mmCIF file with all atom_site columns, C-alpha atoms in Angstrom:
data_model
loop_
_atom_site.group_PDB
_atom_site.id
_atom_site.type_symbol
_atom_site.label_atom_id
_atom_site.label_alt_id
_atom_site.label_comp_id
_atom_site.label_asym_id
_atom_site.label_entity_id
_atom_site.label_seq_id
_atom_site.pdbx_PDB_ins_code
_atom_site.Cartn_x
_atom_site.Cartn_y
_atom_site.Cartn_z
_atom_site.occupancy
_atom_site.B_iso_or_equiv
_atom_site.pdbx_formal_charge
_atom_site.auth_seq_id
_atom_site.auth_comp_id
_atom_site.auth_asym_id
_atom_site.auth_atom_id
_atom_site.pdbx_PDB_model_num
ATOM 1   C CA . ASN A 1 1   ? -8.080  27.529 23.239 1.00 57.00 ? 12  ASN A CA 1
ATOM 2   C CA . ALA A 1 2   ? -6.821  24.019 24.035 1.00 69.00 ? 13  ALA A CA 1
ATOM 3   C CA . GLY A 1 3   ? -4.575  24.895 27.009 1.00 90.00 ? 14  GLY A CA 1
ATOM 4   C CA . VAL A 1 4   ? -1.794  22.360 27.592 1.00 94.00 ? 15  VAL A CA 1
ATOM 5   C CA . THR A 1 5   ? -1.937  19.240 25.436 1.00 95.00 ? 16  THR A CA 1
ATOM 6   C CA . GLN A 1 6   ? 0.106   16.147 26.280 1.00 96.00 ? 17  GLN A CA 1
ATOM 7   C CA . THR A 1 7   ? 0.479   13.048 24.171 1.00 95.00 ? 18  THR A CA 1
ATOM 8   C CA . PRO A 1 8   ? 0.378   10.127 24.452 1.00 96.00 ? 19  PRO A CA 1
ATOM 9   C CA . LYS A 1 9   ? -1.804  9.513  27.511 1.00 95.00 ? 20  LYS A CA 1
ATOM 10  C CA . PHE A 1 10  ? -0.548  5.955  27.921 1.00 96.00 ? 21  PHE A CA 1
ATOM 11  C CA . GLN A 1 11  ? 2.611   4.232  26.698 1.00 96.00 ? 22  GLN A CA 1
ATOM 12  C CA . VAL A 1 12  ? 4.297   0.919  27.387 1.00 97.00 ? 23  VAL A CA 1
ATOM 13  C CA . LEU A 1 13  ? 7.970   0.590  26.508 1.00 96.00 ? 24  LEU A CA 1
ATOM 14  C CA . LYS A 1 14  ? 10.594  -2.091 26.766 1.00 97.00 ? 25  LYS A CA 1
ATOM 15  C CA . THR A 1 15  ? 13.867  -1.363 28.527 1.00 97.00 ? 26  THR A CA 1
ATOM 16  C CA . GLY A 1 16  ? 16.241  0.400  26.169 1.00 96.00 ? 27  GLY A CA 1
ATOM 17  C CA . GLN A 1 17  ? 13.604  1.773  23.825 1.00 97.00 ? 28  GLN A CA 1
ATOM 18  C CA . SER A 1 18  ? 13.360  5.473  23.153 1.00 96.00 ? 29  SER A CA 1
ATOM 19  C CA . MET A 1 19  ? 10.329  7.698  22.969 1.00 96.00 ? 30  MET A CA 1
ATOM 20  C CA . THR A 1 20  ? 9.210   11.302 23.098 1.00 97.00 ? 31  THR A CA 1
ATOM 21  C CA . LEU A 1 21  ? 6.428   12.740 25.213 1.00 98.00 ? 32  LEU A CA 1
ATOM 22  C CA . GLN A 1 22  ? 4.885   15.713 23.487 1.00 98.00 ? 33  GLN A CA 1
ATOM 23  C CA . CYS A 1 23  ? 3.687   18.881 25.199 1.00 97.00 ? 34  CYS A CA 1
ATOM 24  C CA . ALA A 1 24  ? 2.106   21.839 23.455 1.00 97.00 ? 35  ALA A CA 1
ATOM 25  C CA . GLN A 1 25  ? 0.450   24.980 24.769 1.00 95.00 ? 36  GLN A CA 1
ATOM 26  C CA . ASP A 1 26  ? -1.431  27.698 22.923 1.00 94.00 ? 37  ASP A CA 1
ATOM 27  C CA . MET A 1 27  ? -1.372  30.395 25.612 1.00 91.00 ? 38  MET A CA 1
ATOM 28  C CA . ASN A 1 28  ? 1.956   31.988 24.612 1.00 91.00 ? 39  ASN A CA 1
ATOM 29  C CA . HIS A 1 29  ? 3.492   30.960 27.934 1.00 91.00 ? 40  HIS A CA 1
ATOM 30  C CA . GLU A 1 30  ? 7.218   31.481 28.354 1.00 90.00 ? 41  GLU A CA 1
ATOM 31  C CA . TYR A 1 31  ? 7.564   28.892 31.134 1.00 90.00 ? 42  TYR A CA 1
ATOM 32  C CA . MET A 1 32  ? 7.144   25.208 30.353 1.00 93.00 ? 43  MET A CA 1
ATOM 33  C CA . SER A 1 33  ? 8.184   22.284 32.498 1.00 94.00 ? 44  SER A CA 1
ATOM 34  C CA . TRP A 1 34  ? 8.070   18.535 32.910 1.00 96.00 ? 45  TRP A CA 1
ATOM 35  C CA . TYR A 1 35  ? 7.367   16.715 36.163 1.00 96.00 ? 46  TYR A CA 1
ATOM 36  C CA . ARG A 1 36  ? 7.104   13.118 37.178 1.00 97.00 ? 47  ARG A CA 1
ATOM 37  C CA . GLN A 1 37  ? 4.700   11.878 39.827 1.00 95.00 ? 48  GLN A CA 1
ATOM 38  C CA . ASP A 1 38  ? 5.469   8.704  41.741 1.00 94.00 ? 49  ASP A CA 1
ATOM 39  C CA . PRO A 1 39  ? 3.423   7.081  44.524 1.00 88.00 ? 50  PRO A CA 1
ATOM 40  C CA . GLY A 1 40  ? 4.041   8.674  47.918 1.00 84.00 ? 51  GLY A CA 1
ATOM 41  C CA . MET A 1 41  ? 6.112   11.488 46.461 1.00 85.00 ? 52  MET A CA 1
ATOM 42  C CA . GLY A 1 42  ? 5.329   14.983 45.365 1.00 85.00 ? 53  GLY A CA 1
ATOM 43  C CA . LEU A 1 43  ? 5.706   16.015 41.764 1.00 91.00 ? 54  LEU A CA 1
ATOM 44  C CA . ARG A 1 44  ? 9.381   16.339 40.924 1.00 93.00 ? 55  ARG A CA 1
ATOM 45  C CA . LEU A 1 45  ? 10.781  18.703 38.342 1.00 92.00 ? 56  LEU A CA 1
ATOM 46  C CA . ILE A 1 46  ? 12.682  17.064 35.484 1.00 95.00 ? 57  ILE A CA 1
ATOM 47  C CA . HIS A 1 47  ? 13.473  19.971 33.136 1.00 95.00 ? 58  HIS A CA 1
ATOM 48  C CA . TYR A 1 48  ? 12.081  23.388 32.507 1.00 93.00 ? 59  TYR A CA 1
ATOM 49  C CA . SER A 1 49  ? 12.311  26.203 29.980 1.00 93.00 ? 60  SER A CA 1
ATOM 50  C CA . VAL A 1 50  ? 11.700  29.937 30.193 1.00 89.00 ? 61  VAL A CA 1
ATOM 51  C CA . GLY A 1 51  ? 11.631  30.556 26.460 1.00 90.00 ? 62  GLY A CA 1
ATOM 52  C CA . ALA A 1 52  ? 12.602  29.229 23.057 1.00 93.00 ? 63  ALA A CA 1
ATOM 53  C CA . GLY A 1 53  ? 16.207  28.071 23.108 1.00 93.00 ? 64  GLY A CA 1
ATOM 54  C CA . ILE A 1 54  ? 16.457  28.193 26.922 1.00 93.00 ? 65  ILE A CA 1
ATOM 55  C CA . THR A 1 55  ? 16.272  25.055 29.035 1.00 94.00 ? 66  THR A CA 1
ATOM 56  C CA . ASP A 1 56  ? 17.544  24.065 32.472 1.00 92.00 ? 67  ASP A CA 1
ATOM 57  C CA . GLN A 1 57  ? 17.657  20.994 34.638 1.00 92.00 ? 68  GLN A CA 1
ATOM 58  C CA . GLY A 1 58  ? 15.361  20.327 37.529 1.00 90.00 ? 69  GLY A CA 1
ATOM 59  C CA . GLU A 1 59  ? 15.612  17.918 40.418 1.00 88.00 ? 70  GLU A CA 1
ATOM 60  C CA . VAL A 1 60  ? 15.650  14.617 38.481 1.00 94.00 ? 71  VAL A CA 1
ATOM 61  C CA . PRO A 1 61  ? 17.044  15.263 34.962 1.00 95.00 ? 72  PRO A CA 1
ATOM 62  C CA . ASN A 1 62  ? 19.077  12.080 34.419 1.00 95.00 ? 73  ASN A CA 1
ATOM 63  C CA . GLY A 1 63  ? 17.818  9.940  31.550 1.00 95.00 ? 74  GLY A CA 1
ATOM 64  C CA . TYR A 1 64  ? 15.759  12.731 30.003 1.00 97.00 ? 75  TYR A CA 1
ATOM 65  C CA . ASN A 1 65  ? 16.462  15.307 27.296 1.00 97.00 ? 76  ASN A CA 1
ATOM 66  C CA . VAL A 1 66  ? 14.482  18.376 26.321 1.00 97.00 ? 77  VAL A CA 1
ATOM 67  C CA . SER A 1 67  ? 14.618  21.111 23.733 1.00 96.00 ? 78  SER A CA 1
ATOM 68  C CA . ARG A 1 68  ? 12.561  24.232 23.123 1.00 96.00 ? 79  ARG A CA 1
ATOM 69  C CA . SER A 1 69  ? 12.651  25.314 19.498 1.00 96.00 ? 80  SER A CA 1
ATOM 70  C CA . THR A 1 70  ? 9.297   27.139 19.614 1.00 96.00 ? 81  THR A CA 1
ATOM 71  C CA . THR A 1 71  ? 7.273   28.877 22.300 1.00 94.00 ? 82  THR A CA 1
ATOM 72  C CA . GLU A 1 72  ? 4.459   26.345 21.888 1.00 96.00 ? 83  GLU A CA 1
ATOM 73  C CA . ASP A 1 73  ? 6.262   23.001 22.139 1.00 97.00 ? 84  ASP A CA 1
ATOM 74  C CA . PHE A 1 74  ? 8.403   21.363 24.811 1.00 98.00 ? 85  PHE A CA 1
ATOM 75  C CA . PRO A 1 75  ? 9.022   17.660 24.111 1.00 98.00 ? 86  PRO A CA 1
ATOM 76  C CA . LEU A 1 76  ? 10.567  15.296 26.656 1.00 98.00 ? 87  LEU A CA 1
ATOM 77  C CA . ARG A 1 77  ? 12.800  12.581 25.252 1.00 97.00 ? 88  ARG A CA 1
ATOM 78  C CA . LEU A 1 78  ? 13.723  9.286  26.883 1.00 96.00 ? 89  LEU A CA 1
ATOM 79  C CA . LEU A 1 79  ? 16.744  8.037  24.948 1.00 91.00 ? 90  LEU A CA 1
ATOM 80  C CA . SER A 1 80  ? 17.032  4.605  26.572 1.00 96.00 ? 91  SER A CA 1
ATOM 81  C CA . ALA A 1 81  ? 14.086  3.826  28.824 1.00 96.00 ? 92  ALA A CA 1
ATOM 82  C CA . ALA A 1 82  ? 14.635  2.135  32.182 1.00 96.00 ? 93  ALA A CA 1
ATOM 83  C CA . PRO A 1 83  ? 12.098  0.577  34.576 1.00 97.00 ? 94  PRO A CA 1
ATOM 84  C CA . SER A 1 84  ? 12.903  3.388  37.053 1.00 96.00 ? 95  SER A CA 1
ATOM 85  C CA . GLN A 1 85  ? 11.293  5.789  34.573 1.00 97.00 ? 96  GLN A CA 1
ATOM 86  C CA . THR A 1 86  ? 7.894   4.150  35.033 1.00 97.00 ? 97  THR A CA 1
ATOM 87  C CA . SER A 1 87  ? 5.813   7.049  36.253 1.00 97.00 ? 98  SER A CA 1
ATOM 88  C CA . VAL A 1 88  ? 3.104   9.537  35.431 1.00 96.00 ? 99  VAL A CA 1
ATOM 89  C CA . TYR A 1 89  ? 4.473   12.575 33.638 1.00 97.00 ? 100 TYR A CA 1
ATOM 90  C CA . PHE A 1 90  ? 2.938   16.025 33.656 1.00 97.00 ? 101 PHE A CA 1
ATOM 91  C CA . CYS A 1 91  ? 3.733   19.021 31.535 1.00 96.00 ? 102 CYS A CA 1
ATOM 92  C CA . ALA A 1 92  ? 2.968   22.448 32.984 1.00 94.00 ? 103 ALA A CA 1
ATOM 93  C CA . SER A 1 93  ? 3.187   25.961 31.613 1.00 93.00 ? 104 SER A CA 1
ATOM 94  C CA . GLY A 1 94  ? 2.766   29.504 32.851 1.00 87.00 ? 105 GLY A CA 1
ATOM 95  C CA . LEU A 1 95  ? 3.750   33.103 32.443 1.00 79.00 ? 106 LEU A CA 1
ATOM 96  C CA . THR A 1 96  ? 7.102   34.079 33.930 1.00 68.00 ? 107 THR A CA 1
ATOM 97  C CA . LEU A 1 97  ? 6.381   37.720 34.612 1.00 59.00 ? 108 LEU A CA 1
ATOM 98  C CA . HIS A 1 98  ? 4.996   38.417 38.050 1.00 56.00 ? 109 HIS A CA 1
ATOM 99  C CA . TYR A 1 99  ? 3.160   35.596 39.697 1.00 58.00 ? 110 TYR A CA 1
ATOM 100 C CA . ARG A 1 100 ? 0.708   33.581 37.663 1.00 71.00 ? 111 ARG A CA 1
ATOM 101 C CA . GLU A 1 101 ? -1.018  30.249 37.930 1.00 82.00 ? 112 GLU A CA 1
ATOM 102 C CA . LEU A 1 102 ? 0.333   27.050 36.453 1.00 87.00 ? 113 LEU A CA 1
ATOM 103 C CA . PHE A 1 103 ? -1.548  25.134 33.767 1.00 92.00 ? 114 PHE A CA 1
ATOM 104 C CA . PHE A 1 104 ? -1.106  21.378 33.632 1.00 94.00 ? 115 PHE A CA 1
ATOM 105 C CA . GLY A 1 105 ? -1.554  18.826 30.909 1.00 94.00 ? 116 GLY A CA 1
ATOM 106 C CA . GLU A 1 106 ? -3.671  15.746 31.616 1.00 93.00 ? 117 GLU A CA 1
ATOM 107 C CA . GLY A 1 107 ? -0.678  13.537 32.275 1.00 94.00 ? 118 GLY A CA 1
ATOM 108 C CA . SER A 1 108 ? 1.025   10.658 30.487 1.00 96.00 ? 119 SER A CA 1
ATOM 109 C CA . ARG A 1 109 ? 1.280   7.261  32.155 1.00 95.00 ? 120 ARG A CA 1
ATOM 110 C CA . LEU A 1 110 ? 4.472   5.519  31.100 1.00 97.00 ? 121 LEU A CA 1
ATOM 111 C CA . THR A 1 111 ? 5.332   1.911  31.920 1.00 97.00 ? 122 THR A CA 1
ATOM 112 C CA . VAL A 1 112 ? 8.786   0.545  31.173 1.00 97.00 ? 123 VAL A CA 1
ATOM 113 C CA . LEU A 1 113 ? 9.048   -3.238 31.245 1.00 96.00 ? 124 LEU A CA 1
ATOM 114 C CA . LYS B 2 1   ? 12.729  16.255 55.980 1.00 64.00 ? 9   LYS B CA 1
ATOM 115 C CA . ASN B 2 2   ? 10.778  17.432 52.924 1.00 80.00 ? 10  ASN B CA 1
ATOM 116 C CA . GLU B 2 3   ? 10.992  21.111 52.122 1.00 90.00 ? 11  GLU B CA 1
ATOM 117 C CA . VAL B 2 4   ? 7.212   21.238 51.725 1.00 94.00 ? 12  VAL B CA 1
ATOM 118 C CA . GLU B 2 5   ? 5.120   19.366 54.263 1.00 95.00 ? 13  GLU B CA 1
ATOM 119 C CA . GLN B 2 6   ? 1.354   18.959 54.129 1.00 96.00 ? 14  GLN B CA 1
ATOM 120 C CA . SER B 2 7   ? -1.035  17.827 56.819 1.00 96.00 ? 15  SER B CA 1
ATOM 121 C CA . PRO B 2 8   ? -3.052  15.791 57.139 1.00 96.00 ? 16  PRO B CA 1
ATOM 122 C CA . GLN B 2 9   ? -2.079  13.224 54.528 1.00 95.00 ? 17  GLN B CA 1
ATOM 123 C CA . ASN B 2 10  ? -5.601  11.819 54.438 1.00 96.00 ? 18  ASN B CA 1
ATOM 124 C CA . LEU B 2 11  ? -8.863  13.370 55.499 1.00 96.00 ? 19  LEU B CA 1
ATOM 125 C CA . THR B 2 12  ? -12.419 12.062 55.517 1.00 97.00 ? 20  THR B CA 1
ATOM 126 C CA . ALA B 2 13  ? -15.255 14.494 56.165 1.00 96.00 ? 21  ALA B CA 1
ATOM 127 C CA . GLN B 2 14  ? -19.022 14.520 56.142 1.00 97.00 ? 22  GLN B CA 1
ATOM 128 C CA . GLU B 2 15  ? -20.793 16.703 53.626 1.00 97.00 ? 23  GLU B CA 1
ATOM 129 C CA . GLY B 2 16  ? -21.163 20.231 54.946 1.00 97.00 ? 24  GLY B CA 1
ATOM 130 C CA . GLU B 2 17  ? -18.124 20.171 57.217 1.00 97.00 ? 25  GLU B CA 1
ATOM 131 C CA . PHE B 2 18  ? -15.498 22.916 57.287 1.00 97.00 ? 26  PHE B CA 1
ATOM 132 C CA . ILE B 2 19  ? -12.151 21.545 56.127 1.00 97.00 ? 27  ILE B CA 1
ATOM 133 C CA . THR B 2 20  ? -8.624  22.835 56.666 1.00 98.00 ? 28  THR B CA 1
ATOM 134 C CA . ILE B 2 21  ? -5.507  21.556 54.921 1.00 98.00 ? 29  ILE B CA 1
ATOM 135 C CA . ASN B 2 22  ? -2.135  22.852 56.043 1.00 98.00 ? 30  ASN B CA 1
ATOM 136 C CA . CYS B 2 23  ? 1.138   23.437 54.228 1.00 98.00 ? 31  CYS B CA 1
ATOM 137 C CA . SER B 2 24  ? 4.464   24.302 55.864 1.00 97.00 ? 32  SER B CA 1
ATOM 138 C CA . TYR B 2 25  ? 7.659   25.010 53.975 1.00 96.00 ? 33  TYR B CA 1
ATOM 139 C CA . SER B 2 26  ? 11.273  25.491 54.980 1.00 93.00 ? 34  SER B CA 1
ATOM 140 C CA . VAL B 2 27  ? 12.685  27.430 51.995 1.00 88.00 ? 35  VAL B CA 1
ATOM 141 C CA . GLY B 2 28  ? 12.427  31.010 50.872 1.00 88.00 ? 36  GLY B CA 1
ATOM 142 C CA . ILE B 2 29  ? 9.671   31.401 48.331 1.00 88.00 ? 37  ILE B CA 1
ATOM 143 C CA . SER B 2 30  ? 8.308   33.934 45.897 1.00 85.00 ? 38  SER B CA 1
ATOM 144 C CA . ALA B 2 31  ? 4.880   32.307 45.554 1.00 89.00 ? 39  ALA B CA 1
ATOM 145 C CA . LEU B 2 32  ? 2.789   29.407 46.798 1.00 93.00 ? 40  LEU B CA 1
ATOM 146 C CA . HIS B 2 33  ? 0.233   27.474 44.782 1.00 93.00 ? 41  HIS B CA 1
ATOM 147 C CA . TRP B 2 34  ? -2.652  25.279 45.814 1.00 96.00 ? 42  TRP B CA 1
ATOM 148 C CA . LEU B 2 35  ? -3.566  22.645 43.249 1.00 96.00 ? 43  LEU B CA 1
ATOM 149 C CA . GLN B 2 36  ? -6.353  20.097 42.992 1.00 96.00 ? 44  GLN B CA 1
ATOM 150 C CA . GLN B 2 37  ? -5.795  16.691 41.451 1.00 95.00 ? 45  GLN B CA 1
ATOM 151 C CA . HIS B 2 38  ? -8.961  14.908 40.454 1.00 90.00 ? 46  HIS B CA 1
ATOM 152 C CA . PRO B 2 39  ? -9.403  11.136 40.768 1.00 82.00 ? 47  PRO B CA 1
ATOM 153 C CA . GLY B 2 40  ? -8.899  10.920 37.005 1.00 78.00 ? 48  GLY B CA 1
ATOM 154 C CA . GLY B 2 41  ? -5.440  12.423 37.460 1.00 80.00 ? 49  GLY B CA 1
ATOM 155 C CA . GLY B 2 42  ? -5.827  15.910 35.993 1.00 89.00 ? 50  GLY B CA 1
ATOM 156 C CA . ILE B 2 43  ? -4.328  18.818 37.945 1.00 93.00 ? 51  ILE B CA 1
ATOM 157 C CA . VAL B 2 44  ? -5.886  22.263 38.126 1.00 92.00 ? 52  VAL B CA 1
ATOM 158 C CA . SER B 2 45  ? -4.622  25.383 39.811 1.00 91.00 ? 53  SER B CA 1
ATOM 159 C CA . LEU B 2 46  ? -6.829  26.713 42.619 1.00 93.00 ? 54  LEU B CA 1
ATOM 160 C CA . PHE B 2 47  ? -4.832  29.609 44.018 1.00 91.00 ? 55  PHE B CA 1
ATOM 161 C CA . MET B 2 48  ? -1.541  31.386 43.671 1.00 91.00 ? 56  MET B CA 1
ATOM 162 C CA . LEU B 2 49  ? -0.497  33.376 46.756 1.00 90.00 ? 57  LEU B CA 1
ATOM 163 C CA . SER B 2 50  ? 2.406   35.622 47.589 1.00 88.00 ? 58  SER B CA 1
ATOM 164 C CA . SER B 2 51  ? 0.802   37.218 50.641 1.00 90.00 ? 59  SER B CA 1
ATOM 165 C CA . GLY B 2 52  ? -2.458  37.493 52.554 1.00 93.00 ? 60  GLY B CA 1
ATOM 166 C CA . LYS B 2 53  ? -5.635  35.693 51.648 1.00 95.00 ? 61  LYS B CA 1
ATOM 167 C CA . LYS B 2 54  ? -7.663  34.756 48.586 1.00 94.00 ? 62  LYS B CA 1
ATOM 168 C CA . LYS B 2 55  ? -11.217 33.471 48.245 1.00 95.00 ? 63  LYS B CA 1
ATOM 169 C CA . HIS B 2 56  ? -12.939 31.728 45.382 1.00 93.00 ? 64  HIS B CA 1
ATOM 170 C CA . GLY B 2 57  ? -16.396 30.408 46.000 1.00 95.00 ? 65  GLY B CA 1
ATOM 171 C CA . ARG B 2 58  ? -16.218 28.009 48.950 1.00 96.00 ? 66  ARG B CA 1
ATOM 172 C CA . LEU B 2 59  ? -12.432 27.907 48.907 1.00 96.00 ? 67  LEU B CA 1
ATOM 173 C CA . ILE B 2 60  ? -10.208 30.185 50.958 1.00 97.00 ? 68  ILE B CA 1
ATOM 174 C CA . ALA B 2 61  ? -6.407  30.186 50.950 1.00 97.00 ? 69  ALA B CA 1
ATOM 175 C CA . THR B 2 62  ? -4.177  32.040 53.388 1.00 97.00 ? 70  THR B CA 1
ATOM 176 C CA . ILE B 2 63  ? -0.458  32.428 53.725 1.00 96.00 ? 71  ILE B CA 1
ATOM 177 C CA . ASN B 2 64  ? 1.759   33.627 56.564 1.00 96.00 ? 72  ASN B CA 1
ATOM 178 C CA . ILE B 2 65  ? 5.158   34.421 55.096 1.00 92.00 ? 73  ILE B CA 1
ATOM 179 C CA . GLN B 2 66  ? 6.841   34.947 58.482 1.00 93.00 ? 74  GLN B CA 1
ATOM 180 C CA . GLU B 2 67  ? 5.687   31.576 59.776 1.00 95.00 ? 75  GLU B CA 1
ATOM 181 C CA . LYS B 2 68  ? 6.216   29.842 56.389 1.00 95.00 ? 76  LYS B CA 1
ATOM 182 C CA . HIS B 2 69  ? 2.753   28.383 56.515 1.00 97.00 ? 77  HIS B CA 1
ATOM 183 C CA . SER B 2 70  ? -0.325  28.302 54.323 1.00 97.00 ? 78  SER B CA 1
ATOM 184 C CA . SER B 2 71  ? -3.803  26.887 54.789 1.00 98.00 ? 79  SER B CA 1
ATOM 185 C CA . LEU B 2 72  ? -6.528  25.889 52.374 1.00 98.00 ? 80  LEU B CA 1
ATOM 186 C CA . HIS B 2 73  ? -10.053 25.989 53.763 1.00 98.00 ? 81  HIS B CA 1
ATOM 187 C CA . ILE B 2 74  ? -13.156 24.488 52.202 1.00 97.00 ? 82  ILE B CA 1
ATOM 188 C CA . THR B 2 75  ? -16.457 25.703 53.599 1.00 96.00 ? 83  THR B CA 1
ATOM 189 C CA . ALA B 2 76  ? -19.639 23.611 53.316 1.00 95.00 ? 84  ALA B CA 1
ATOM 190 C CA . SER B 2 77  ? -17.742 20.669 51.825 1.00 96.00 ? 85  SER B CA 1
ATOM 191 C CA . HIS B 2 78  ? -19.396 18.561 49.138 1.00 96.00 ? 86  HIS B CA 1
ATOM 192 C CA . PRO B 2 79  ? -18.638 15.098 47.736 1.00 96.00 ? 87  PRO B CA 1
ATOM 193 C CA . ARG B 2 80  ? -17.436 16.726 44.513 1.00 94.00 ? 88  ARG B CA 1
ATOM 194 C CA . ASP B 2 81  ? -14.595 18.295 46.568 1.00 96.00 ? 89  ASP B CA 1
ATOM 195 C CA . SER B 2 82  ? -13.113 14.800 46.949 1.00 96.00 ? 90  SER B CA 1
ATOM 196 C CA . ALA B 2 83  ? -9.652  15.029 45.414 1.00 96.00 ? 91  ALA B CA 1
ATOM 197 C CA . VAL B 2 84  ? -5.987  15.308 46.282 1.00 96.00 ? 92  VAL B CA 1
ATOM 198 C CA . TYR B 2 85  ? -4.954  18.846 47.245 1.00 97.00 ? 93  TYR B CA 1
ATOM 199 C CA . ILE B 2 86  ? -1.340  19.747 46.575 1.00 96.00 ? 94  ILE B CA 1
ATOM 200 C CA . CYS B 2 87  ? 0.708   22.632 47.909 1.00 96.00 ? 95  CYS B CA 1
ATOM 201 C CA . ALA B 2 88  ? 3.576   23.832 45.725 1.00 94.00 ? 96  ALA B CA 1
ATOM 202 C CA . VAL B 2 89  ? 6.092   26.596 46.358 1.00 92.00 ? 97  VAL B CA 1
ATOM 203 C CA . ARG B 2 90  ? 8.098   28.556 43.850 1.00 87.00 ? 98  ARG B CA 1
ATOM 204 C CA . SER B 2 91  ? 11.435  28.559 45.625 1.00 81.00 ? 99  SER B CA 1
ATOM 205 C CA . GLY B 2 92  ? 13.845  31.450 45.734 1.00 72.00 ? 100 GLY B CA 1
ATOM 206 C CA . ASP B 2 93  ? 13.283  34.885 44.343 1.00 65.00 ? 101 ASP B CA 1
ATOM 207 C CA . SER B 2 94  ? 11.074  35.908 41.468 1.00 60.00 ? 102 SER B CA 1
ATOM 208 C CA . GLY B 2 95  ? 13.865  35.136 38.995 1.00 64.00 ? 103 GLY B CA 1
ATOM 209 C CA . THR B 2 96  ? 13.795  31.407 39.683 1.00 68.00 ? 104 THR B CA 1
ATOM 210 C CA . TYR B 2 97  ? 11.314  28.946 38.285 1.00 73.00 ? 105 TYR B CA 1
ATOM 211 C CA . LYS B 2 98  ? 11.795  25.855 40.385 1.00 80.00 ? 106 LYS B CA 1
ATOM 212 C CA . TYR B 2 99  ? 8.704   24.530 42.082 1.00 87.00 ? 107 TYR B CA 1
ATOM 213 C CA . ILE B 2 100 ? 8.740   22.162 45.059 1.00 90.00 ? 108 ILE B CA 1
ATOM 214 C CA . PHE B 2 101 ? 5.608   20.130 45.671 1.00 92.00 ? 109 PHE B CA 1
ATOM 215 C CA . GLY B 2 102 ? 4.132   18.601 48.772 1.00 94.00 ? 110 GLY B CA 1
ATOM 216 C CA . THR B 2 103 ? 2.966   15.000 48.646 1.00 93.00 ? 111 THR B CA 1
ATOM 217 C CA . GLY B 2 104 ? -0.669  16.043 48.767 1.00 94.00 ? 112 GLY B CA 1
ATOM 218 C CA . THR B 2 105 ? -3.669  15.667 51.064 1.00 97.00 ? 113 THR B CA 1
ATOM 219 C CA . ARG B 2 106 ? -6.222  13.118 49.959 1.00 96.00 ? 114 ARG B CA 1
ATOM 220 C CA . LEU B 2 107 ? -9.704  14.385 50.837 1.00 97.00 ? 115 LEU B CA 1
ATOM 221 C CA . LYS B 2 108 ? -12.830 12.283 50.764 1.00 97.00 ? 116 LYS B CA 1
ATOM 222 C CA . VAL B 2 109 ? -16.170 13.942 51.471 1.00 97.00 ? 117 VAL B CA 1
ATOM 223 C CA . LEU B 2 110 ? -19.004 11.591 52.278 1.00 97.00 ? 118 LEU B CA 1
ATOM 224 C CA . ALA B 2 111 ? -22.630 12.354 51.412 1.00 95.00 ? 119 ALA B CA 1
#
């Protein structure tokens, strides 16, 4: 049981490049989400999903795309990276029914030059 | 004003001390989480509360829904408790899935 797996752990991009952060979970969780963590700020929700084919925007969605074609995977796409997207990104998953704990990936540190 | 406020922002304690971290929120919630972020960056869930009190080992979490306040207590603190503790609320009713996070309390426990 691997939990929540995020890749890559580190990435450096140039402005305008595109990339995808991968997130996979093997716990059959309906809820998956992406957050960014910046110094002095709490984690902020980018996008989330409550099941395959269902996604919704969070607090800071601009510049990011997501899709959920399977229960296990929830990739985050940066189509044209900007320096303002330099951050640490976390994927989290959980069950939607009732109240359950959140499970986090180990984080991905992204630097956009 | 942030919708989730934590205090203190930083805390240094001696090993063995009793520690309290506070979380106040201004929105309606269906659940509140306490998380621990290790120096290496990983985040683990400590508690999920919708009412009352929970205990796990040396950790105790309480919530007062009427006062919109939660506390995390650490008894007999140890240097391995050094971490950032984050309060997060699941806003709205049980049909919503938006979490709002506090900025965290950085705890350092000295031997």
